[in-house]
């Protein structure tokens, strides 16, 4: 019996502000592969739960919501950010709100929700290939992925990038408070009991400090051998 080889997966993990989202999108476009933004899934479930009027502390209801919600990622026509479609509705802008972030954080700590999302994340693995962006893609979700990258950058550099993003949105922030926040979040993510943030043993480490986007993309593409 002839079995077809598994669909190739490139996992891109790393801490907040390492540039995973931008790099993953550009690499997926270059390869013509599908894209999975795992962080957006938690926000999408939080959004769907809110839209259905669920109480986020009702773990059974939220788990059912995680199992039944349909989520798609759609490439933007103008090369802008990927659109996130939740149950047929383009919820990209709603997912960026603090409310969606808080909901995502609340439900991400529920083991049964994480479990429901494992199956959903695995379902994105379709031909011709998948670029999976997150924090535990190479360690927990796709441990058998043939290509794994762990993106990192100094906390100072990540704070600068975040500062620039927030300033462009007209928000008032200070660089020093952002850097403290990033360092605290790194420590929290790395010491988490469930799926702590750490590079997979077979991941290629790419430190993006001082690198331009094109250089990082080239370095990541070099990991995906033709």
mmCIF file of C-alpha atoms in Angstrom, residues 87-191:
data_model
loop_
_atom_site.group_PDB
_atom_site.id
_atom_site.type_symbol
_atom_site.label_atom_id
_atom_site.label_comp_id
_atom_site.label_asym_id
_atom_site.label_seq_id
_atom_site.Cartn_x
_atom_site.Cartn_y
_atom_site.Cartn_z
ATOM 1 C CA UNK A 87 -17.771 31.510 12.157
ATOM 2 C CA UNK A 88 -17.967 33.292 8.801
ATOM 3 C CA UNK A 89 -17.381 36.794 10.240
ATOM 4 C CA UNK A 90 -14.181 38.785 9.631
ATOM 5 C CA UNK A 91 -13.211 39.414 13.257
ATOM 6 C CA UNK A 92 -9.626 40.616 12.644
ATOM 7 C CA UNK A 93 -10.161 44.071 14.146
ATOM 8 C CA UNK A 94 -12.158 42.801 17.156
ATOM 9 C CA UNK A 95 -9.393 40.299 17.963
ATOM 10 C CA UNK A 96 -6.927 43.151 18.518
ATOM 11 C CA UNK A 97 -8.909 44.685 21.371
ATOM 12 C CA UNK A 98 -7.875 44.423 25.010
ATOM 13 C CA UNK A 99 -11.171 42.584 25.666
ATOM 14 C CA UNK A 100 -10.215 39.819 23.218
ATOM 15 C CA UNK A 101 -6.723 39.656 24.715
ATOM 16 C CA UNK A 102 -8.087 39.299 28.243
ATOM 17 C CA UNK A 103 -10.564 36.622 27.120
ATOM 18 C CA UNK A 104 -7.779 34.727 25.328
ATOM 19 C CA UNK A 105 -5.621 34.805 28.436
ATOM 20 C CA UNK A 106 -8.491 33.535 30.599
ATOM 21 C CA UNK A 107 -9.369 30.574 28.379
ATOM 22 C CA UNK A 108 -5.766 29.642 27.492
ATOM 23 C CA UNK A 109 -5.281 28.448 31.054
ATOM 24 C CA UNK A 110 -8.150 25.909 30.759
ATOM 25 C CA UNK A 111 -6.620 22.487 29.890
ATOM 26 C CA UNK A 112 -9.749 21.234 28.080
ATOM 27 C CA UNK A 113 -9.737 24.349 25.845
ATOM 28 C CA UNK A 114 -6.037 23.842 25.026
ATOM 29 C CA UNK A 115 -6.842 20.212 24.230
ATOM 30 C CA UNK A 116 -9.728 21.183 21.922
ATOM 31 C CA UNK A 117 -7.420 23.615 20.119
ATOM 32 C CA UNK A 118 -4.764 20.950 19.553
ATOM 33 C CA UNK A 119 -7.089 19.135 17.140
ATOM 34 C CA UNK A 120 -7.977 22.426 15.460
ATOM 35 C CA UNK A 121 -4.306 23.364 15.041
ATOM 36 C CA UNK A 122 -3.445 19.942 13.610
ATOM 37 C CA UNK A 123 -6.259 20.347 11.056
ATOM 38 C CA UNK A 124 -4.348 23.232 9.428
ATOM 39 C CA UNK A 125 -1.709 20.749 8.223
ATOM 40 C CA UNK A 126 -2.784 20.512 4.589
ATOM 41 C CA UNK A 127 -0.889 20.398 1.294
ATOM 42 C CA UNK A 128 1.291 21.925 0.048
ATOM 43 C CA UNK A 129 2.657 22.785 3.518
ATOM 44 C CA UNK A 130 2.120 24.781 6.697
ATOM 45 C CA UNK A 131 3.965 27.598 8.457
ATOM 46 C CA UNK A 132 2.884 27.448 12.122
ATOM 47 C CA UNK A 133 3.608 30.478 14.302
ATOM 48 C CA UNK A 134 3.363 30.390 18.088
ATOM 49 C CA UNK A 135 5.062 29.436 21.316
ATOM 50 C CA UNK A 136 4.724 25.650 21.469
ATOM 51 C CA UNK A 137 4.407 24.709 17.803
ATOM 52 C CA UNK A 138 7.693 22.801 17.583
ATOM 53 C CA UNK A 139 7.559 21.319 21.082
ATOM 54 C CA UNK A 140 3.893 20.376 21.625
ATOM 55 C CA UNK A 141 1.719 20.712 18.507
ATOM 56 C CA UNK A 142 4.019 19.586 15.671
ATOM 57 C CA UNK A 143 6.924 17.801 17.398
ATOM 58 C CA UNK A 144 7.484 15.792 14.179
ATOM 59 C CA UNK A 145 7.795 18.917 11.977
ATOM 60 C CA UNK A 146 10.818 18.545 9.680
ATOM 61 C CA UNK A 147 11.630 22.282 9.870
ATOM 62 C CA UNK A 148 11.764 24.218 13.147
ATOM 63 C CA UNK A 149 12.909 27.747 13.903
ATOM 64 C CA UNK A 150 13.064 29.561 17.233
ATOM 65 C CA UNK A 151 13.152 33.328 16.709
ATOM 66 C CA UNK A 152 14.504 35.503 19.440
ATOM 67 C CA UNK A 153 15.823 39.027 19.967
ATOM 68 C CA UNK A 154 17.111 40.962 22.940
ATOM 69 C CA UNK A 155 14.422 42.328 25.275
ATOM 70 C CA UNK A 156 15.674 45.844 24.452
ATOM 71 C CA UNK A 157 15.212 45.290 20.717
ATOM 72 C CA UNK A 158 11.746 43.757 21.182
ATOM 73 C CA UNK A 159 10.719 46.664 23.413
ATOM 74 C CA UNK A 160 11.852 49.110 20.702
ATOM 75 C CA UNK A 161 9.776 47.318 18.038
ATOM 76 C CA UNK A 162 6.694 47.241 20.260
ATOM 77 C CA UNK A 163 7.231 50.912 21.182
ATOM 78 C CA UNK A 164 7.299 51.864 17.488
ATOM 79 C CA UNK A 165 4.101 49.848 16.797
ATOM 80 C CA UNK A 166 2.202 51.393 19.696
ATOM 81 C CA UNK A 167 3.403 54.925 18.914
ATOM 82 C CA UNK A 168 2.171 54.494 15.326
ATOM 83 C CA UNK A 169 -1.244 53.627 16.787
ATOM 84 C CA UNK A 170 -1.111 56.881 18.763
ATOM 85 C CA UNK A 171 -0.737 55.232 22.167
ATOM 86 C CA UNK A 172 1.330 56.787 24.923
ATOM 87 C CA UNK A 173 3.937 54.340 26.245
ATOM 88 C CA UNK A 174 7.441 54.463 27.672
ATOM 89 C CA UNK A 175 10.290 52.314 26.413
ATOM 90 C CA UNK A 176 11.493 51.351 29.894
ATOM 91 C CA UNK A 177 8.059 50.134 31.049
ATOM 92 C CA UNK A 178 7.671 48.096 27.836
ATOM 93 C CA UNK A 179 11.052 46.460 28.362
ATOM 94 C CA UNK A 180 10.162 45.579 31.977
ATOM 95 C CA UNK A 181 6.852 44.105 30.791
ATOM 96 C CA UNK A 182 8.581 42.013 28.108
ATOM 97 C CA UNK A 183 11.173 40.697 30.570
ATOM 98 C CA UNK A 184 8.438 39.775 33.067
ATOM 99 C CA UNK A 185 6.408 38.042 30.356
ATOM 100 C CA UNK A 186 9.469 36.077 29.171
ATOM 101 C CA UNK A 187 10.068 34.823 32.709
ATOM 102 C CA UNK A 188 6.392 33.888 33.102
ATOM 103 C CA UNK A 189 6.207 32.106 29.734
ATOM 104 C CA UNK A 190 9.418 30.166 30.312
ATOM 105 C CA UNK A 191 8.369 28.956 33.771
#
